Short mmCIF file of C-alpha atoms in Angstrom, two decimals:
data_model
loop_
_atom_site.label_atom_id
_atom_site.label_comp_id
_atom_site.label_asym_id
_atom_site.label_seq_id
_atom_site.Cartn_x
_atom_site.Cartn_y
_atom_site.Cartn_z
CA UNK A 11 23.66 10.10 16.57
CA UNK A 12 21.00 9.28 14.06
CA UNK A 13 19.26 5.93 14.05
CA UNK A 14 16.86 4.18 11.68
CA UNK A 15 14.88 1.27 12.90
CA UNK A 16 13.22 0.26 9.57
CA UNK A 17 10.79 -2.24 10.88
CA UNK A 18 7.18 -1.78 13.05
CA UNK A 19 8.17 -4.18 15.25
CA UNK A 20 10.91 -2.06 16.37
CA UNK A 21 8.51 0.40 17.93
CA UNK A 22 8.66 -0.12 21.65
CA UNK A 23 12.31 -1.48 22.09
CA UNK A 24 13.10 2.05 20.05
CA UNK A 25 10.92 4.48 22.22
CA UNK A 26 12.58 2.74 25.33
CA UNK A 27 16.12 3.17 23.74
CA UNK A 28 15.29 6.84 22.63
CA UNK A 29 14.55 7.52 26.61
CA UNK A 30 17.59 6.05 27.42
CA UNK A 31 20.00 8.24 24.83
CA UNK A 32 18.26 12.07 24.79
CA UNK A 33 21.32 13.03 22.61
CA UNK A 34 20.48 10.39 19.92
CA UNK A 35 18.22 10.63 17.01
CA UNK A 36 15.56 8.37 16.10
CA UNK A 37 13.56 7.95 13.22
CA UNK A 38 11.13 4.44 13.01
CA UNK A 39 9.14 3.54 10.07
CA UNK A 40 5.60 2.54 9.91
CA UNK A 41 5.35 3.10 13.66
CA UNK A 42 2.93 5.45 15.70
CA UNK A 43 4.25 6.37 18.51
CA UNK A 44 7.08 9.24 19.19
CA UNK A 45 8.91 11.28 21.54
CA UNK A 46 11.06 14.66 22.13
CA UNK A 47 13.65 12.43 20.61
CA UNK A 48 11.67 10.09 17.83
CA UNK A 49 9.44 10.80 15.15
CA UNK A 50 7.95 8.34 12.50
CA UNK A 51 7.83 7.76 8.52
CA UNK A 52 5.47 5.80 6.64
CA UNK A 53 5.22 4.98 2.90
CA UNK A 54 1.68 5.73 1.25
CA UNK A 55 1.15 2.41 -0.14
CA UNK A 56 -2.18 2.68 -1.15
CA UNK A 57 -1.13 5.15 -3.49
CA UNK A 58 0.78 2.21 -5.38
CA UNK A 59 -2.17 0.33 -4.76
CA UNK A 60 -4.63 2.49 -6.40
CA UNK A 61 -2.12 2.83 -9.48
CA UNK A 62 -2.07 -1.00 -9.68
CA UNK A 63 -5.72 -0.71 -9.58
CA UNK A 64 -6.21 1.14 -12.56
CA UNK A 65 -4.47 -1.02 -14.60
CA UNK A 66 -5.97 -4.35 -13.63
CA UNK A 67 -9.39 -2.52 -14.15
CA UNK A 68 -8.08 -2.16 -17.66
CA UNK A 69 -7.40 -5.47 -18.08
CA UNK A 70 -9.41 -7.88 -16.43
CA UNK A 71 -11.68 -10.05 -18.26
CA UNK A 72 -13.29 -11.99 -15.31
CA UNK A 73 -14.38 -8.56 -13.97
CA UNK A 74 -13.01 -10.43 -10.38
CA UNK A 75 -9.47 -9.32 -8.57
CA UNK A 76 -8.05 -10.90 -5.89
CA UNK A 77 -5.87 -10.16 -3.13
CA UNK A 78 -3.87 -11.99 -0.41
CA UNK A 79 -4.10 -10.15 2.46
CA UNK A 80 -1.17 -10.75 5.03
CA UNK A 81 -2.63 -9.22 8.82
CA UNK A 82 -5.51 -7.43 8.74
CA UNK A 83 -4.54 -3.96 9.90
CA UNK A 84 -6.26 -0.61 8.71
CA UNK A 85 -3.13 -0.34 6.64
CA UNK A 86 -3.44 -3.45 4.50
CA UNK A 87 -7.23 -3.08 4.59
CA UNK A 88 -6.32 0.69 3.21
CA UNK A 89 -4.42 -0.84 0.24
CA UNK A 90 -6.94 -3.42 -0.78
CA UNK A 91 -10.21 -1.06 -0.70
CA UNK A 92 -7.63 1.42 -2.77
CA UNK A 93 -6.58 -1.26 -4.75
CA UNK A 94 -10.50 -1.93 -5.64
CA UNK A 95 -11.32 1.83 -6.08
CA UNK A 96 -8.74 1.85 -8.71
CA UNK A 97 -10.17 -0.74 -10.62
CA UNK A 98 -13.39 -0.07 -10.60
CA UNK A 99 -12.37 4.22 -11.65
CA UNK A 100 -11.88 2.86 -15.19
CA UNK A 101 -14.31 -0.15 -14.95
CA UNK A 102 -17.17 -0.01 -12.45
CA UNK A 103 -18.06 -4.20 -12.61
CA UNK A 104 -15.18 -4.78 -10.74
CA UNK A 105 -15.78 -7.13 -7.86
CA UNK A 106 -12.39 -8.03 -5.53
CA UNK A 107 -12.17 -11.51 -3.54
CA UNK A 108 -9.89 -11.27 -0.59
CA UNK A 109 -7.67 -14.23 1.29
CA UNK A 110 -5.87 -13.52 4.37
CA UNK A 111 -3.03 -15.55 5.51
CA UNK A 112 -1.80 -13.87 8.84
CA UNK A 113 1.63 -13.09 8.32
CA UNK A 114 3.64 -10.76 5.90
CA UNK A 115 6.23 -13.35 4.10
CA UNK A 116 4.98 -17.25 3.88
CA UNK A 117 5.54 -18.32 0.42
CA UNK A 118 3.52 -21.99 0.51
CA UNK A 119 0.76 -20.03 2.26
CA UNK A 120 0.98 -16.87 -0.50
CA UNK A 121 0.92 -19.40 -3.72
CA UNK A 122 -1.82 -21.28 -1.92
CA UNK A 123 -3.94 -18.16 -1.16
CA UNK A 124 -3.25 -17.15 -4.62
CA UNK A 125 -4.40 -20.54 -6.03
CA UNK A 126 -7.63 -20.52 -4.17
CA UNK A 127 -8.77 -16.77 -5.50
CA UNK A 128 -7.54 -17.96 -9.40
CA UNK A 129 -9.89 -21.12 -8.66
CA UNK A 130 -12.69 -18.54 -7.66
CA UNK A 131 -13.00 -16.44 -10.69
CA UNK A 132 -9.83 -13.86 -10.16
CA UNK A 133 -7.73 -13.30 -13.13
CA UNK A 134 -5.77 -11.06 -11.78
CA UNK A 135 -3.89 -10.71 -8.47
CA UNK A 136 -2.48 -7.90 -6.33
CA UNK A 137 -0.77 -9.01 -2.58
CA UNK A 138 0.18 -7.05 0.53
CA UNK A 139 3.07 -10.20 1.12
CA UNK A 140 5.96 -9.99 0.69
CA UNK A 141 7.29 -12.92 -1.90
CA UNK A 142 7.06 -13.19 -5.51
CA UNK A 143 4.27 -16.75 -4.47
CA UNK A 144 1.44 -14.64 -5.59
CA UNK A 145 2.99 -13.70 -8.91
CA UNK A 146 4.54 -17.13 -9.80
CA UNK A 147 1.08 -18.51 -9.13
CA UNK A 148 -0.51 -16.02 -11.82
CA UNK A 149 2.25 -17.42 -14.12
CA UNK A 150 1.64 -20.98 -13.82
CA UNK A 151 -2.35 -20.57 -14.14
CA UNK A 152 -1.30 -18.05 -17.18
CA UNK A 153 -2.97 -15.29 -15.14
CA UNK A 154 -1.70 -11.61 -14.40
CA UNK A 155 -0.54 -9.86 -11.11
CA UNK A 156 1.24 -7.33 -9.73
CA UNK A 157 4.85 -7.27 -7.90
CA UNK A 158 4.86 -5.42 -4.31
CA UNK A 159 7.72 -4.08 -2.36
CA UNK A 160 10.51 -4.66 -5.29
CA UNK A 161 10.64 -4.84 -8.79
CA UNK A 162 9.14 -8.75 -9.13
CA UNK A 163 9.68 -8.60 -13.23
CA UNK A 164 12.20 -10.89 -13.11
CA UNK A 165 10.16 -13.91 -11.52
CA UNK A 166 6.78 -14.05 -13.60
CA UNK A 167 7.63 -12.14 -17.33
CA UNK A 168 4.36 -13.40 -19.18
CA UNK A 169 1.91 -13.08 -15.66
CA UNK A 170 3.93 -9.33 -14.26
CA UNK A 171 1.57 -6.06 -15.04
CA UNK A 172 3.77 -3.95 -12.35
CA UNK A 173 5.17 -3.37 -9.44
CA UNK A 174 3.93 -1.15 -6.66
CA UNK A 175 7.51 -0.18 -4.73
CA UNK A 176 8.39 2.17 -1.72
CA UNK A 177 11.24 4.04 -2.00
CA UNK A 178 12.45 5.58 1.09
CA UNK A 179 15.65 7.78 -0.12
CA UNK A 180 13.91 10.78 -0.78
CA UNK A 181 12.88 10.79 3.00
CA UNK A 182 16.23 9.47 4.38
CA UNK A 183 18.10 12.37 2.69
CA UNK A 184 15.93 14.86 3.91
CA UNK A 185 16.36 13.15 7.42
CA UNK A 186 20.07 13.04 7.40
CA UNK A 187 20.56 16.67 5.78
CA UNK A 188 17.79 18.23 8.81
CA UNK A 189 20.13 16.48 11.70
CA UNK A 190 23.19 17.65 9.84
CA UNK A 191 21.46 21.33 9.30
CA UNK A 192 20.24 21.47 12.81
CA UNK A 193 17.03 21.19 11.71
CA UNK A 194 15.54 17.69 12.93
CA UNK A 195 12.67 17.89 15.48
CA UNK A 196 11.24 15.10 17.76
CA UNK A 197 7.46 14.15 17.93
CA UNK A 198 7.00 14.56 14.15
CA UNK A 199 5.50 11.79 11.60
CA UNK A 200 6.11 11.99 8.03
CA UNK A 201 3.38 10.19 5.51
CA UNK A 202 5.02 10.51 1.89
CA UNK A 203 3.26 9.41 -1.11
CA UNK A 204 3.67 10.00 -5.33
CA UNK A 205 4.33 13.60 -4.27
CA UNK A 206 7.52 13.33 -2.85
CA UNK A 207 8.92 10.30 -5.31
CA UNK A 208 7.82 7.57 -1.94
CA UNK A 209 5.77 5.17 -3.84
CA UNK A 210 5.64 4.27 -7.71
CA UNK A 211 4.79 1.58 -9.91
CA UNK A 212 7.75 0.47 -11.98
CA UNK A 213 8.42 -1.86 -14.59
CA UNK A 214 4.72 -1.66 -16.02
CA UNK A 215 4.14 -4.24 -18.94
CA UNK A 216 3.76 -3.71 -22.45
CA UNK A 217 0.54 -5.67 -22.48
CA UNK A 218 -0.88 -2.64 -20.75
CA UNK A 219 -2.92 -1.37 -23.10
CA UNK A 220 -2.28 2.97 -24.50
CA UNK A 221 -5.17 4.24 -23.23
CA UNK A 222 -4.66 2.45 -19.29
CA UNK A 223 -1.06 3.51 -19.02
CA UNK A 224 -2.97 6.80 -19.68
CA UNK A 225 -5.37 6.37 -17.08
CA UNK A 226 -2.05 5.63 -15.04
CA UNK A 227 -0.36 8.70 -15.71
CA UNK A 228 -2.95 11.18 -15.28
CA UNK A 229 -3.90 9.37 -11.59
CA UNK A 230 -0.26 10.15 -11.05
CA UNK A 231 0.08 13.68 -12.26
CA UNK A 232 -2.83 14.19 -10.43
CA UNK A 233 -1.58 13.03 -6.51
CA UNK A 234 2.01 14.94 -7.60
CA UNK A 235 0.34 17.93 -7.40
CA UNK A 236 -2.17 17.30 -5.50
CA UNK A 237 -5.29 18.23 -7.31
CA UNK A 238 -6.16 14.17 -7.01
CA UNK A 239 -6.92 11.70 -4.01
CA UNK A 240 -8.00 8.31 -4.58
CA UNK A 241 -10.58 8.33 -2.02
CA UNK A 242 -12.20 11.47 -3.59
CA UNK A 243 -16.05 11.05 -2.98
CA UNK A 244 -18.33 9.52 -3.25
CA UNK A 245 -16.92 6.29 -1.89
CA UNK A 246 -19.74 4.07 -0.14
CA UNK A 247 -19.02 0.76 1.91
CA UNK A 248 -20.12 -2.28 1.58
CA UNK A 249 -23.33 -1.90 3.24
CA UNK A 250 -24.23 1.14 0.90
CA UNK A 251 -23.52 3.45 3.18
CA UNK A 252 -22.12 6.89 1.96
CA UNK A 253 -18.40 7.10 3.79
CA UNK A 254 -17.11 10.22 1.81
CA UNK A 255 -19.48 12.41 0.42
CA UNK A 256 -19.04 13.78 -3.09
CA UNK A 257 -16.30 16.09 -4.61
CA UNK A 258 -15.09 15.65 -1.04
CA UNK A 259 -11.50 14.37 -0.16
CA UNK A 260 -11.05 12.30 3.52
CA UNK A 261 -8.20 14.01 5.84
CA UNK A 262 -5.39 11.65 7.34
CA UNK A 263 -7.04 10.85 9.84
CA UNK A 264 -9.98 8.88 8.20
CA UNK A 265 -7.71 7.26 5.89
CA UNK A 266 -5.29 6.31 9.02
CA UNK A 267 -8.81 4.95 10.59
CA UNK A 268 -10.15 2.75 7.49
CA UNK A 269 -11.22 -0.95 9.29
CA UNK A 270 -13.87 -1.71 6.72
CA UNK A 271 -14.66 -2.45 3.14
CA UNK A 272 -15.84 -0.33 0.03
CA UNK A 273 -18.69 -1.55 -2.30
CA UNK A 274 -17.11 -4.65 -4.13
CA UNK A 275 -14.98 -6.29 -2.12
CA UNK A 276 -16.06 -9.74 -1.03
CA UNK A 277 -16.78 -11.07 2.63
CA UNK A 278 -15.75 -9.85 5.95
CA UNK A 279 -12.87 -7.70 7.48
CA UNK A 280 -11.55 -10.09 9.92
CA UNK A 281 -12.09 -9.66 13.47
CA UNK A 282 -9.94 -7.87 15.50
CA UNK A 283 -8.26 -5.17 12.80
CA UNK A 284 -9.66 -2.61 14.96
#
């Protein structure tokens, strides 16, 4: 009577399904579409992002990140212009190089991508893939990255800062407890962050210097309660233009909306992640 489909690509079959079976839960993840019988939940990843961020800011010496992209979709573009803003909160040189390789997993494509942005200054790498390519690529050119999705430790020990990493119980056992308390309601979307324990970054190194694991912590405190948003103004885009305006902090609907860059991220956002 409750049913998880824990992929976006599940979307559509799901709505059809959930018109199908009225009596029958359904809860998708990453999706954007419900119904009287469906609702959505979504990770905020650039929250990990922006944590990851702040300590390759602290640690760079190149004063150049990269990141492989995987499809160019406001939400990846979200995580990379977070990503940047992190970086450049605790050192304001930062300049980020972006490749994109089209698809979420591809681990020759990944370590490739990965090669090219160590071979154009980067020394050190975030992803929005899914394999550990990026980080074993860091490893073999003795540079640093970060782990996404899962803890990626394990694969890269001398190259592995941290790793941003979803985790979805909090919102599956308040799912499963409003069904079973007669409580669930249709037509809903949930967008958990730090707040509600969603998205973390685990395993952080002991090469992370005090004072950036401090930096960490208080960016973390700070989107717990609340009092902090990573896209807290002024931001300005790549062309200089103002995006959000000072002391202010952008609603969901902006940060749902994001399809360009921030000031220093390299090149164009590809056509078509509209």
């Amino acid at each position: 009577k409750l049913i998880f489909g824990t992929s976006f690509g599940y979307m559509d079959p799901m709505l059809k399904v959930a018109s199908d079976f009225k009596d029958v839960k359904f809860e998708h993840a990453t999706g954007f579409k419900t119904a009287d019988n469906m609702r959505t939940y979504d990770s905020r990843t650039y929250e990990g992002a922006y944590l990851a961020g702040v300590v390759a800011g602290g640690m760079t010496k190149t004063n150049t990140l990269g990141v492989v992209g995987s499809i160019p979709i406001p939400e990846v573009i979200r995580n990379i212009n977070t990503f940047t803003l992190g970086a450049q909160s605790v050192n304001p040189k930062i300049k980020t190089k972006v490749v994109w390789i089209g698809k979420w997993f591809d681990p020759p494509k990944e370590g490739e991508a990965a090669q090219s942005l160590i071979n154009a200054g980067a020394d050190i790498l975030f992803q929005n893939t899914d394999s550990s390519a990026v980080l074993q690529t860091a490893e073999k050119n003795k540079k640093l990255a970060f782990g996404w999705d899962s803890d990626m430790s394990a694969y890269a020990k001398e190259a592995h800062l941290g790793s941003a990493v979803i985790n979805w119980a909090p919102y599956y056992i308040k799912a499963v407890a409003d069904a079973l308390d007669g409580k669930w309601k249709g037509g809903e979307s949930a967008w958990w962050g730090v707040k509600e324990g969603a998205i973390d970054m685990v395993a952080i190194s002991d090469k992370v210097p005090a004072e950036t694991k401090a930096a960490v912590d208080k960016a973390k405190a700070g989107l717990k309660d609340g009092s902090f948003h990573p896209w807290k103004g002024p931001v300005v885009d790549q062309a200089g233009k103002t995006v959000v305006e000072k002391d202010a902090m952008p609603d969901d609907k902006f940060m749902l909306g994001i399809n360009f860059y921030v000031k220093g991220v390299d090149g164009k956002v590809p056509s078509g992640s509209k």
